[in-house]
Amino acid sequence: MVMTGTVERGSPFHLVLGPGVYRESIRYNMSNPLIMESAPGLSASDCVIQADNCEAFHKGRENRSIFCFGPNATNVTLRNFTVENTHLKSVEAENTKPDSAEAFVWDNQSGTLKAEGMAFIGRQNTLFVRGFSWFLNCRVEGDTDIVYGEPDVCVLENCRIHVRSDNRGDYNGYAVKSRTDAGRKGFILSGCSFTGDVRKKGALYVYRTAGLGQGTTGKNFDNAAFINCRVAESFSPEFEWDDDMELTIYPRGNAESGIREYGTKTVMEDGSEQPADTSRRNVKSYTLTDDDYFKMYASRYLLFEGTPLAARLE
């Protein structure tokens, strides 16, 4: 994939991808707005950007990922293609830095990203975000910390989060991990579905803490809201993993921060759905009231209010 020609500073790029597999990694750190999408009529699976990369090969998140946006990016739109890191984990321990292998990195604090109809596939650390991003009707697959990062606000709307089996054996699987600064909305997953390949001994968790949050620093807050999500019954009813309370989940969930949920449905093995039984949730989590929901989470406008993403709704 090669961009040719001369583009003036600030002028937008519009890149249309044909069908096929593009075996390469991409770095974009220009201020020019970017629209990148597959050709009309193609699905995400018809157009794949793919490579094998990891921390052991190239150090640093921006270097080990397949597609990375840097701090100079402004307004980016991605539609209907796949980004896949094919790296197979090799270290015989549950989570190790050498096997960190992002498919996609939004390493940007000031611009905005909208990704629609995309697929992001990897294993450990599939999708990393900072700043402001919106994922609509996307699919994210991996086995550990599939969606993670330090966002001001990252909205995943009507997305499918799939915890795949670990290529090394029967390890736990983890979907979401937040390390957000205090006062930020963090991750908001609205209308998303969580599915997973069942382990014989290992467990599946919707959320995993890093155990690093504390009020004195205002860093590494476990800020993630799960709104009207559908969760397969194979996931642990604890919802959040904290190593049997050996790690700190901070802050304790409340209407505005911490781990909070509303309207969760459990999807049974036969495909039927029922309201989730939250009685076995981690004690640090919070179930939003109807008043909380309608005040802060009931619409896109409320989710994006006060952020640069609000302009993407026009």
PDB file of C-alpha atoms in Angstrom:
ATOM      1  CA  MET A   1       0.000   0.000   0.000  1.00  0.00           C
ATOM      2  CA  VAL A   2       1.621   3.228  -1.156  1.00  0.00           C
ATOM      3  CA  MET A   3       0.385   6.827  -1.014  1.00  0.00           C
ATOM      4  CA  THR A   4       1.655   8.789  -3.980  1.00  0.00           C
ATOM      5  CA  GLY A   5       1.529  12.404  -5.030  1.00  0.00           C
ATOM      6  CA  THR A   6       1.772  15.646  -3.094  1.00  0.00           C
ATOM      7  CA  VAL A   7      -0.829  16.718  -0.557  1.00  0.00           C
ATOM      8  CA  GLU A   8      -0.841  20.151   1.039  1.00  0.00           C
ATOM      9  CA  ARG A   9      -0.793  20.442   4.810  1.00  0.00           C
ATOM     10  CA  GLY A  10      -4.346  20.244   6.119  1.00  0.00           C
ATOM     11  CA  SER A  11      -5.792  18.788   2.926  1.00  0.00           C
ATOM     12  CA  PRO A  12      -7.636  15.510   3.540  1.00  0.00           C
ATOM     13  CA  PHE A  13      -6.554  12.067   2.356  1.00  0.00           C
ATOM     14  CA  HIS A  14      -9.201   9.677   1.080  1.00  0.00           C
ATOM     15  CA  LEU A  15      -7.761   6.201   0.646  1.00  0.00           C
ATOM     16  CA  VAL A  16      -9.912   3.428  -0.872  1.00  0.00           C
ATOM     17  CA  LEU A  17      -8.701  -0.151  -0.501  1.00  0.00           C
ATOM     18  CA  GLY A  18      -9.374  -2.893  -3.003  1.00  0.00           C
ATOM     19  CA  PRO A  19      -9.936  -6.516  -2.028  1.00  0.00           C
ATOM     20  CA  GLY A  20      -7.007  -8.613  -0.852  1.00  0.00           C
ATOM     21  CA  VAL A  21      -4.499  -9.056   1.960  1.00  0.00           C
ATOM     22  CA  TYR A  22      -1.977  -6.239   2.479  1.00  0.00           C
ATOM     23  CA  ARG A  23       0.969  -7.749   4.361  1.00  0.00           C
ATOM     24  CA  GLU A  24       2.468  -4.692   6.014  1.00  0.00           C
ATOM     25  CA  SER A  25       2.382  -2.372   9.006  1.00  0.00           C
ATOM     26  CA  ILE A  26       1.186   1.231   8.784  1.00  0.00           C
ATOM     27  CA  ARG A  27       2.126   4.350  10.757  1.00  0.00           C
ATOM     28  CA  TYR A  28       0.192   7.603  10.258  1.00  0.00           C
ATOM     29  CA  ASN A  29       1.254  10.764  12.069  1.00  0.00           C
ATOM     30  CA  MET A  30       0.177  13.597   9.781  1.00  0.00           C
ATOM     31  CA  SER A  31      -2.241  16.395  10.585  1.00  0.00           C
ATOM     32  CA  ASN A  32      -4.135  15.835   7.335  1.00  0.00           C
ATOM     33  CA  PRO A  33      -7.598  14.416   8.022  1.00  0.00           C
ATOM     34  CA  LEU A  34      -7.871  10.834   6.796  1.00  0.00           C
ATOM     35  CA  ILE A  35     -10.712   8.712   5.457  1.00  0.00           C
ATOM     36  CA  MET A  36      -9.633   5.131   4.824  1.00  0.00           C
ATOM     37  CA  GLU A  37     -12.140   2.540   3.705  1.00  0.00           C
ATOM     38  CA  SER A  38     -12.672  -0.516   1.556  1.00  0.00           C
ATOM     39  CA  ALA A  39     -14.200  -0.099  -1.886  1.00  0.00           C
ATOM     40  CA  PRO A  40     -18.013  -0.025  -2.117  1.00  0.00           C
ATOM     41  CA  GLY A  41     -19.582  -3.458  -1.891  1.00  0.00           C
ATOM     42  CA  LEU A  42     -16.731  -5.015   0.082  1.00  0.00           C
ATOM     43  CA  SER A  43     -17.002  -6.310   3.635  1.00  0.00           C
ATOM     44  CA  ALA A  44     -14.329  -6.008   6.311  1.00  0.00           C
ATOM     45  CA  SER A  45     -13.197  -9.586   5.667  1.00  0.00           C
ATOM     46  CA  ASP A  46     -12.552  -8.819   1.973  1.00  0.00           C
ATOM     47  CA  CYS A  47      -9.819  -6.305   2.751  1.00  0.00           C
ATOM     48  CA  VAL A  48      -7.191  -7.201   5.369  1.00  0.00           C
ATOM     49  CA  ILE A  49      -4.075  -5.400   6.607  1.00  0.00           C
ATOM     50  CA  GLN A  50      -2.024  -8.136   8.216  1.00  0.00           C
ATOM     51  CA  ALA A  51       1.405  -8.791   9.708  1.00  0.00           C
ATOM     52  CA  ASP A  52       3.179 -10.713  12.469  1.00  0.00           C
ATOM     53  CA  ASN A  53       4.614  -8.322  15.049  1.00  0.00           C
ATOM     54  CA  CYS A  54       5.162  -8.140  18.823  1.00  0.00           C
ATOM     55  CA  GLU A  55       7.254  -6.551  21.578  1.00  0.00           C
ATOM     56  CA  ALA A  56       9.929  -9.221  21.189  1.00  0.00           C
ATOM     57  CA  PHE A  57      10.390  -8.148  17.546  1.00  0.00           C
ATOM     58  CA  HIS A  58      10.021  -4.363  17.843  1.00  0.00           C
ATOM     59  CA  LYS A  59       9.985  -2.589  21.190  1.00  0.00           C
ATOM     60  CA  GLY A  60       7.312  -0.049  22.023  1.00  0.00           C
ATOM     61  CA  ARG A  61       3.579  -0.044  21.420  1.00  0.00           C
ATOM     62  CA  GLU A  62       3.851   2.151  18.329  1.00  0.00           C
ATOM     63  CA  ASN A  63       6.409  -0.208  16.779  1.00  0.00           C
ATOM     64  CA  ARG A  64       4.897  -3.594  17.628  1.00  0.00           C
ATOM     65  CA  SER A  65       1.405  -2.772  16.338  1.00  0.00           C
ATOM     66  CA  ILE A  66       0.104  -3.288  12.796  1.00  0.00           C
ATOM     67  CA  PHE A  67      -1.673   0.066  12.399  1.00  0.00           C
ATOM     68  CA  CYS A  68      -0.696   3.032  14.568  1.00  0.00           C
ATOM     69  CA  PHE A  69      -1.865   6.660  14.621  1.00  0.00           C
ATOM     70  CA  GLY A  70       0.486   9.141  16.258  1.00  0.00           C
ATOM     71  CA  PRO A  71      -0.073  12.364  18.230  1.00  0.00           C
ATOM     72  CA  ASN A  72      -0.314  14.638  15.168  1.00  0.00           C
ATOM     73  CA  ALA A  73      -3.412  12.964  13.698  1.00  0.00           C
ATOM     74  CA  THR A  74      -6.553  15.115  13.664  1.00  0.00           C
ATOM     75  CA  ASN A  75      -9.820  13.666  12.339  1.00  0.00           C
ATOM     76  CA  VAL A  76      -9.645  10.047  11.197  1.00  0.00           C
ATOM     77  CA  THR A  77     -12.397   7.852   9.773  1.00  0.00           C
ATOM     78  CA  LEU A  78     -11.916   4.118   9.132  1.00  0.00           C
ATOM     79  CA  ARG A  79     -14.553   1.943   7.478  1.00  0.00           C
ATOM     80  CA  ASN A  80     -15.047  -1.699   6.574  1.00  0.00           C
ATOM     81  CA  PHE A  81     -11.661  -3.390   6.609  1.00  0.00           C
ATOM     82  CA  THR A  82      -9.694  -5.673   8.912  1.00  0.00           C
ATOM     83  CA  VAL A  83      -6.484  -5.044  10.849  1.00  0.00           C
ATOM     84  CA  GLU A  84      -4.893  -8.268  12.074  1.00  0.00           C
ATOM     85  CA  ASN A  85      -1.777  -9.053  14.062  1.00  0.00           C
ATOM     86  CA  THR A  86      -1.104 -12.745  13.411  1.00  0.00           C
ATOM     87  CA  HIS A  87       1.502 -13.133  16.159  1.00  0.00           C
ATOM     88  CA  LEU A  88       1.201 -16.381  18.126  1.00  0.00           C
ATOM     89  CA  LYS A  89       2.105 -16.147  21.793  1.00  0.00           C
ATOM     90  CA  SER A  90       5.190 -18.124  22.743  1.00  0.00           C
ATOM     91  CA  VAL A  91       6.138 -17.369  26.351  1.00  0.00           C
ATOM     92  CA  GLU A  92       4.781 -19.956  28.802  1.00  0.00           C
ATOM     93  CA  ALA A  93       3.290 -17.565  31.353  1.00  0.00           C
ATOM     94  CA  GLU A  94      -0.163 -16.022  31.502  1.00  0.00           C
ATOM     95  CA  ASN A  95       0.685 -12.475  30.377  1.00  0.00           C
ATOM     96  CA  THR A  96       4.145 -11.363  29.319  1.00  0.00           C
ATOM     97  CA  LYS A  97       5.391  -8.172  27.703  1.00  0.00           C
ATOM     98  CA  PRO A  98       7.291  -9.941  24.869  1.00  0.00           C
ATOM     99  CA  ASP A  99       3.947 -11.276  23.595  1.00  0.00           C
ATOM    100  CA  SER A 100       2.248  -7.855  23.587  1.00  0.00           C
ATOM    101  CA  ALA A 101       1.098  -7.534  19.991  1.00  0.00           C
ATOM    102  CA  GLU A 102      -1.414  -4.798  19.213  1.00  0.00           C
ATOM    103  CA  ALA A 103      -3.351  -4.890  15.987  1.00  0.00           C
ATOM    104  CA  PHE A 104      -4.377  -1.226  16.276  1.00  0.00           C
ATOM    105  CA  VAL A 105      -3.118   1.750  18.299  1.00  0.00           C
ATOM    106  CA  TRP A 106      -4.756   5.182  18.601  1.00  0.00           C
ATOM    107  CA  ASP A 107      -1.881   6.968  20.337  1.00  0.00           C
ATOM    108  CA  ASN A 108      -3.414  10.411  20.190  1.00  0.00           C
ATOM    109  CA  GLN A 109      -4.709  12.862  22.780  1.00  0.00           C
ATOM    110  CA  SER A 110      -6.217  15.685  20.708  1.00  0.00           C
ATOM    111  CA  GLY A 111      -7.692  14.296  17.481  1.00  0.00           C
ATOM    112  CA  THR A 112     -10.773  12.149  17.012  1.00  0.00           C
ATOM    113  CA  LEU A 113     -11.242   8.687  15.557  1.00  0.00           C
ATOM    114  CA  LYS A 114     -14.398   7.102  14.189  1.00  0.00           C
ATOM    115  CA  ALA A 115     -14.110   3.453  13.167  1.00  0.00           C
ATOM    116  CA  GLU A 116     -17.169   1.833  11.600  1.00  0.00           C
ATOM    117  CA  GLY A 117     -17.681  -1.736  10.438  1.00  0.00           C
ATOM    118  CA  MET A 118     -14.052  -2.578  11.225  1.00  0.00           C
ATOM    119  CA  ALA A 119     -12.486  -5.807  12.495  1.00  0.00           C
ATOM    120  CA  PHE A 120      -9.455  -5.791  14.808  1.00  0.00           C
ATOM    121  CA  ILE A 121      -7.924  -9.207  15.409  1.00  0.00           C
ATOM    122  CA  GLY A 122      -4.985 -10.232  17.575  1.00  0.00           C
ATOM    123  CA  ARG A 123      -4.217 -12.008  20.802  1.00  0.00           C
ATOM    124  CA  GLN A 124      -2.629 -10.046  23.657  1.00  0.00           C
ATOM    125  CA  ASN A 125      -3.492  -6.309  23.633  1.00  0.00           C
ATOM    126  CA  THR A 126      -5.470  -6.179  20.376  1.00  0.00           C
ATOM    127  CA  LEU A 127      -6.814  -2.613  20.537  1.00  0.00           C
ATOM    128  CA  PHE A 128      -5.183   0.292  22.413  1.00  0.00           C
ATOM    129  CA  VAL A 129      -6.602   3.823  22.659  1.00  0.00           C
ATOM    130  CA  ARG A 130      -5.886   7.212  24.187  1.00  0.00           C
ATOM    131  CA  GLY A 131      -7.851  10.432  23.792  1.00  0.00           C
ATOM    132  CA  PHE A 132     -11.158  10.400  21.925  1.00  0.00           C
ATOM    133  CA  SER A 133     -12.499   7.526  19.822  1.00  0.00           C
ATOM    134  CA  TRP A 134     -15.755   5.958  18.653  1.00  0.00           C
ATOM    135  CA  PHE A 135     -16.061   2.374  17.419  1.00  0.00           C
ATOM    136  CA  LEU A 136     -19.393   1.607  15.770  1.00  0.00           C
ATOM    137  CA  ASN A 137     -20.498  -1.873  14.649  1.00  0.00           C
ATOM    138  CA  CYS A 138     -16.949  -3.201  14.942  1.00  0.00           C
ATOM    139  CA  ARG A 139     -15.535  -6.597  15.900  1.00  0.00           C
ATOM    140  CA  VAL A 140     -12.557  -7.022  18.249  1.00  0.00           C
ATOM    141  CA  GLU A 141     -10.930 -10.392  18.911  1.00  0.00           C
ATOM    142  CA  GLY A 142      -8.106 -11.419  21.209  1.00  0.00           C
ATOM    143  CA  ASP A 143      -7.366 -13.400  24.365  1.00  0.00           C
ATOM    144  CA  THR A 144      -5.967 -10.902  26.905  1.00  0.00           C
ATOM    145  CA  ASP A 145      -6.775  -7.192  27.437  1.00  0.00           C
ATOM    146  CA  ILE A 146      -8.477  -7.130  24.059  1.00  0.00           C
ATOM    147  CA  VAL A 147      -9.696  -3.541  24.468  1.00  0.00           C
ATOM    148  CA  TYR A 148      -7.444  -1.460  26.712  1.00  0.00           C
ATOM    149  CA  GLY A 149      -5.819   1.921  27.143  1.00  0.00           C
ATOM    150  CA  GLU A 150      -5.939   5.374  28.692  1.00  0.00           C
ATOM    151  CA  PRO A 151      -8.853   7.123  26.966  1.00  0.00           C
ATOM    152  CA  ASP A 152     -10.489  10.401  27.838  1.00  0.00           C
ATOM    153  CA  VAL A 153     -13.534   8.726  26.334  1.00  0.00           C
ATOM    154  CA  CYS A 154     -13.734   5.693  24.078  1.00  0.00           C
ATOM    155  CA  VAL A 155     -17.219   4.625  23.035  1.00  0.00           C
ATOM    156  CA  LEU A 156     -17.730   1.146  21.622  1.00  0.00           C
ATOM    157  CA  GLU A 157     -21.255   0.989  20.265  1.00  0.00           C
ATOM    158  CA  ASN A 158     -22.904  -2.209  19.024  1.00  0.00           C
ATOM    159  CA  CYS A 159     -19.544  -3.950  18.865  1.00  0.00           C
ATOM    160  CA  ARG A 160     -18.751  -7.632  19.292  1.00  0.00           C
ATOM    161  CA  ILE A 161     -15.913  -8.410  21.704  1.00  0.00           C
ATOM    162  CA  HIS A 162     -14.771 -12.012  21.297  1.00  0.00           C
ATOM    163  CA  VAL A 163     -12.331 -13.690  23.688  1.00  0.00           C
ATOM    164  CA  ARG A 164     -10.620 -16.324  21.589  1.00  0.00           C
ATOM    165  CA  SER A 165      -8.767 -19.367  22.882  1.00  0.00           C
ATOM    166  CA  ASP A 166      -5.106 -18.947  23.823  1.00  0.00           C
ATOM    167  CA  ASN A 167      -2.807 -20.671  21.333  1.00  0.00           C
ATOM    168  CA  ARG A 168      -0.579 -21.900  24.205  1.00  0.00           C
ATOM    169  CA  GLY A 169      -3.245 -23.662  26.250  1.00  0.00           C
ATOM    170  CA  ASP A 170      -5.973 -23.229  28.843  1.00  0.00           C
ATOM    171  CA  TYR A 171      -5.413 -19.704  30.214  1.00  0.00           C
ATOM    172  CA  ASN A 172      -7.913 -17.154  31.498  1.00  0.00           C
ATOM    173  CA  GLY A 173      -9.316 -14.679  28.995  1.00  0.00           C
ATOM    174  CA  TYR A 174      -9.869 -10.946  29.610  1.00  0.00           C
ATOM    175  CA  ALA A 175     -11.849  -8.506  27.464  1.00  0.00           C
ATOM    176  CA  VAL A 176     -11.432  -4.908  28.746  1.00  0.00           C
ATOM    177  CA  LYS A 177      -8.836  -3.060  30.844  1.00  0.00           C
ATOM    178  CA  SER A 178      -8.873   0.672  31.655  1.00  0.00           C
ATOM    179  CA  ARG A 179      -6.043   2.846  32.964  1.00  0.00           C
ATOM    180  CA  THR A 180      -7.815   6.188  32.687  1.00  0.00           C
ATOM    181  CA  ASP A 181      -6.955   9.479  34.377  1.00  0.00           C
ATOM    182  CA  ALA A 182      -9.318  10.750  37.064  1.00  0.00           C
ATOM    183  CA  GLY A 183     -12.126  12.920  35.730  1.00  0.00           C
ATOM    184  CA  ARG A 184     -12.219  11.147  32.347  1.00  0.00           C
ATOM    185  CA  LYS A 185     -15.190   9.099  31.198  1.00  0.00           C
ATOM    186  CA  GLY A 186     -12.972   6.217  30.150  1.00  0.00           C
ATOM    187  CA  PHE A 187     -14.457   3.290  28.236  1.00  0.00           C
ATOM    188  CA  ILE A 188     -18.181   3.216  27.524  1.00  0.00           C
ATOM    189  CA  LEU A 189     -19.440   0.026  25.903  1.00  0.00           C
ATOM    190  CA  SER A 190     -23.020   0.479  24.733  1.00  0.00           C
ATOM    191  CA  GLY A 191     -25.076  -2.326  23.213  1.00  0.00           C
ATOM    192  CA  CYS A 192     -22.006  -4.538  22.855  1.00  0.00           C
ATOM    193  CA  SER A 193     -21.928  -8.326  22.935  1.00  0.00           C
ATOM    194  CA  PHE A 194     -19.286 -10.403  24.714  1.00  0.00           C
ATOM    195  CA  THR A 195     -18.615 -13.911  23.473  1.00  0.00           C
ATOM    196  CA  GLY A 196     -15.766 -16.310  24.139  1.00  0.00           C
ATOM    197  CA  ASP A 197     -14.202 -19.677  23.428  1.00  0.00           C
ATOM    198  CA  VAL A 198     -14.895 -21.715  26.557  1.00  0.00           C
ATOM    199  CA  ARG A 199     -11.926 -22.947  28.582  1.00  0.00           C
ATOM    200  CA  LYS A 200     -11.797 -26.275  30.441  1.00  0.00           C
ATOM    201  CA  LYS A 201     -10.234 -24.753  33.552  1.00  0.00           C
ATOM    202  CA  GLY A 202      -9.560 -21.112  32.774  1.00  0.00           C
ATOM    203  CA  ALA A 203     -12.240 -18.435  33.177  1.00  0.00           C
ATOM    204  CA  LEU A 204     -13.540 -15.610  31.000  1.00  0.00           C
ATOM    205  CA  TYR A 205     -13.792 -12.089  32.429  1.00  0.00           C
ATOM    206  CA  VAL A 206     -15.428  -9.001  30.953  1.00  0.00           C
ATOM    207  CA  TYR A 207     -12.992  -6.718  32.801  1.00  0.00           C
ATOM    208  CA  ARG A 208      -9.501  -6.977  34.319  1.00  0.00           C
ATOM    209  CA  THR A 209      -7.867  -4.407  36.579  1.00  0.00           C
ATOM    210  CA  ALA A 210      -4.208  -3.434  36.414  1.00  0.00           C
ATOM    211  CA  GLY A 211      -4.373  -2.931  40.190  1.00  0.00           C
ATOM    212  CA  LEU A 212      -2.498   0.380  39.969  1.00  0.00           C
ATOM    213  CA  GLY A 213      -5.188   2.991  40.571  1.00  0.00           C
ATOM    214  CA  GLN A 214      -5.107   5.284  43.582  1.00  0.00           C
ATOM    215  CA  GLY A 215      -6.591   8.645  44.451  1.00  0.00           C
ATOM    216  CA  THR A 216      -3.289  10.328  45.267  1.00  0.00           C
ATOM    217  CA  THR A 217      -2.004  10.175  41.688  1.00  0.00           C
ATOM    218  CA  GLY A 218      -5.240  10.347  39.706  1.00  0.00           C
ATOM    219  CA  LYS A 219      -3.813   7.767  37.311  1.00  0.00           C
ATOM    220  CA  ASN A 220      -4.817   4.260  36.240  1.00  0.00           C
ATOM    221  CA  PHE A 221      -8.477   4.586  37.192  1.00  0.00           C
ATOM    222  CA  ASP A 222     -10.684   1.592  36.392  1.00  0.00           C
ATOM    223  CA  ASN A 223     -13.218   3.694  34.498  1.00  0.00           C
ATOM    224  CA  ALA A 224     -15.449   1.542  32.315  1.00  0.00           C
ATOM    225  CA  ALA A 225     -19.225   1.566  31.816  1.00  0.00           C
ATOM    226  CA  PHE A 226     -21.134  -1.376  30.330  1.00  0.00           C
ATOM    227  CA  ILE A 227     -24.509  -0.191  29.069  1.00  0.00           C
ATOM    228  CA  ASN A 228     -27.153  -2.614  27.778  1.00  0.00           C
ATOM    229  CA  CYS A 229     -24.539  -5.213  26.912  1.00  0.00           C
ATOM    230  CA  ARG A 230     -25.146  -8.880  26.138  1.00  0.00           C
ATOM    231  CA  VAL A 231     -22.729 -11.267  27.874  1.00  0.00           C
ATOM    232  CA  ALA A 232     -22.448 -14.997  27.199  1.00  0.00           C
ATOM    233  CA  GLU A 233     -23.189 -17.164  30.236  1.00  0.00           C
ATOM    234  CA  SER A 234     -19.696 -18.663  29.935  1.00  0.00           C
ATOM    235  CA  PHE A 235     -18.241 -15.450  31.439  1.00  0.00           C
ATOM    236  CA  SER A 236     -17.554 -15.298  35.154  1.00  0.00           C
ATOM    237  CA  PRO A 237     -20.469 -13.819  37.155  1.00  0.00           C
ATOM    238  CA  GLU A 238     -17.853 -11.760  39.048  1.00  0.00           C
ATOM    239  CA  PHE A 239     -17.495  -9.703  35.821  1.00  0.00           C
ATOM    240  CA  GLU A 240     -14.201  -8.122  36.982  1.00  0.00           C
ATOM    241  CA  TRP A 241     -10.946  -9.964  37.703  1.00  0.00           C
ATOM    242  CA  ASP A 242      -8.738  -8.662  40.514  1.00  0.00           C
ATOM    243  CA  ASP A 243      -6.697 -11.781  41.355  1.00  0.00           C
ATOM    244  CA  ASP A 244      -9.039 -12.827  44.192  1.00  0.00           C
ATOM    245  CA  MET A 245      -8.928  -9.319  45.668  1.00  0.00           C
ATOM    246  CA  GLU A 246      -5.136  -9.263  45.731  1.00  0.00           C
ATOM    247  CA  LEU A 247      -5.246  -6.237  43.382  1.00  0.00           C
ATOM    248  CA  THR A 248      -6.965  -2.905  43.918  1.00  0.00           C
ATOM    249  CA  ILE A 249      -9.898  -1.912  41.730  1.00  0.00           C
ATOM    250  CA  TYR A 250      -9.991   1.886  42.008  1.00  0.00           C
ATOM    251  CA  PRO A 251     -12.175   3.790  42.392  1.00  0.00           C
ATOM    252  CA  ARG A 252     -15.159   1.964  43.840  1.00  0.00           C
ATOM    253  CA  GLY A 253     -17.851   2.088  41.181  1.00  0.00           C
ATOM    254  CA  ASN A 254     -20.329   4.963  41.190  1.00  0.00           C
ATOM    255  CA  ALA A 255     -22.553   6.735  38.681  1.00  0.00           C
ATOM    256  CA  GLU A 256     -19.671   8.597  37.005  1.00  0.00           C
ATOM    257  CA  SER A 257     -16.558   6.453  37.420  1.00  0.00           C
ATOM    258  CA  GLY A 258     -15.251   3.039  38.326  1.00  0.00           C
ATOM    259  CA  ILE A 259     -16.799  -0.147  36.945  1.00  0.00           C
ATOM    260  CA  ARG A 260     -20.500   0.381  36.358  1.00  0.00           C
ATOM    261  CA  GLU A 261     -23.179  -1.403  34.377  1.00  0.00           C
ATOM    262  CA  TYR A 262     -26.786  -1.067  33.347  1.00  0.00           C
ATOM    263  CA  GLY A 263     -29.237  -3.364  31.598  1.00  0.00           C
ATOM    264  CA  THR A 264     -26.831  -6.282  31.194  1.00  0.00           C
ATOM    265  CA  LYS A 265     -28.370  -9.391  29.613  1.00  0.00           C
ATOM    266  CA  THR A 266     -26.975 -12.890  29.990  1.00  0.00           C
ATOM    267  CA  VAL A 267     -27.032 -14.892  26.759  1.00  0.00           C
ATOM    268  CA  MET A 268     -27.660 -18.543  27.501  1.00  0.00           C
ATOM    269  CA  GLU A 269     -26.149 -21.432  25.579  1.00  0.00           C
ATOM    270  CA  ASP A 270     -29.407 -21.920  23.643  1.00  0.00           C
ATOM    271  CA  GLY A 271     -29.342 -18.283  22.506  1.00  0.00           C
ATOM    272  CA  SER A 272     -32.048 -17.048  24.844  1.00  0.00           C
ATOM    273  CA  GLU A 273     -31.480 -13.926  26.941  1.00  0.00           C
ATOM    274  CA  GLN A 274     -32.359 -13.010  30.494  1.00  0.00           C
ATOM    275  CA  PRO A 275     -31.566 -10.089  32.805  1.00  0.00           C
ATOM    276  CA  ALA A 276     -28.163 -10.625  34.372  1.00  0.00           C
ATOM    277  CA  ASP A 277     -27.954 -11.719  37.997  1.00  0.00           C
ATOM    278  CA  THR A 278     -25.589  -9.098  39.437  1.00  0.00           C
ATOM    279  CA  SER A 279     -25.560 -10.517  42.968  1.00  0.00           C
ATOM    280  CA  ARG A 280     -22.142 -12.128  42.438  1.00  0.00           C
ATOM    281  CA  ARG A 281     -20.453  -9.082  40.914  1.00  0.00           C
ATOM    282  CA  ASN A 282     -17.183  -7.814  42.333  1.00  0.00           C
ATOM    283  CA  VAL A 283     -17.983  -5.665  45.371  1.00  0.00           C
ATOM    284  CA  LYS A 284     -16.148  -2.682  43.831  1.00  0.00           C
ATOM    285  CA  SER A 285     -18.585  -2.475  40.894  1.00  0.00           C
ATOM    286  CA  TYR A 286     -21.809  -0.451  40.684  1.00  0.00           C
ATOM    287  CA  THR A 287     -25.180  -1.063  39.056  1.00  0.00           C
ATOM    288  CA  LEU A 288     -26.506   2.180  37.617  1.00  0.00           C
ATOM    289  CA  THR A 289     -30.002   3.294  38.548  1.00  0.00           C
ATOM    290  CA  ASP A 290     -32.572   4.343  35.955  1.00  0.00           C
ATOM    291  CA  ASP A 291     -31.945   7.955  36.966  1.00  0.00           C
ATOM    292  CA  ASP A 292     -28.187   7.512  36.415  1.00  0.00           C
ATOM    293  CA  TYR A 293     -28.792   5.981  33.001  1.00  0.00           C
ATOM    294  CA  PHE A 294     -31.179   8.605  31.668  1.00  0.00           C
ATOM    295  CA  LYS A 295     -29.051  11.433  33.033  1.00  0.00           C
ATOM    296  CA  MET A 296     -25.688  10.316  31.613  1.00  0.00           C
ATOM    297  CA  TYR A 297     -25.828   7.267  29.309  1.00  0.00           C
ATOM    298  CA  ALA A 298     -29.109   7.068  27.397  1.00  0.00           C
ATOM    299  CA  SER A 299     -27.978   8.700  24.119  1.00  0.00           C
ATOM    300  CA  ARG A 300     -24.935   9.370  21.980  1.00  0.00           C
ATOM    301  CA  TYR A 301     -25.287  13.039  22.792  1.00  0.00           C
ATOM    302  CA  LEU A 302     -24.891  12.319  26.500  1.00  0.00           C
ATOM    303  CA  LEU A 303     -21.943   9.981  25.936  1.00  0.00           C
ATOM    304  CA  PHE A 304     -20.047  12.501  23.800  1.00  0.00           C
ATOM    305  CA  GLU A 305     -21.160  15.676  25.574  1.00  0.00           C
ATOM    306  CA  GLY A 306     -18.266  17.994  26.360  1.00  0.00           C
ATOM    307  CA  THR A 307     -15.787  16.092  24.182  1.00  0.00           C
ATOM    308  CA  PRO A 308     -14.433  16.664  20.642  1.00  0.00           C
ATOM    309  CA  LEU A 309     -16.395  13.575  19.570  1.00  0.00           C
ATOM    310  CA  ALA A 310     -19.609  15.594  19.770  1.00  0.00           C
ATOM    311  CA  ALA A 311     -18.703  17.175  16.426  1.00  0.00           C
ATOM    312  CA  ARG A 312     -18.618  13.702  14.802  1.00  0.00           C
ATOM    313  CA  LEU A 313     -22.358  13.339  15.434  1.00  0.00           C
ATOM    314  CA  GLU A 314     -23.268  16.103  12.957  1.00  0.00           C
TER     315      GLU A 314
END
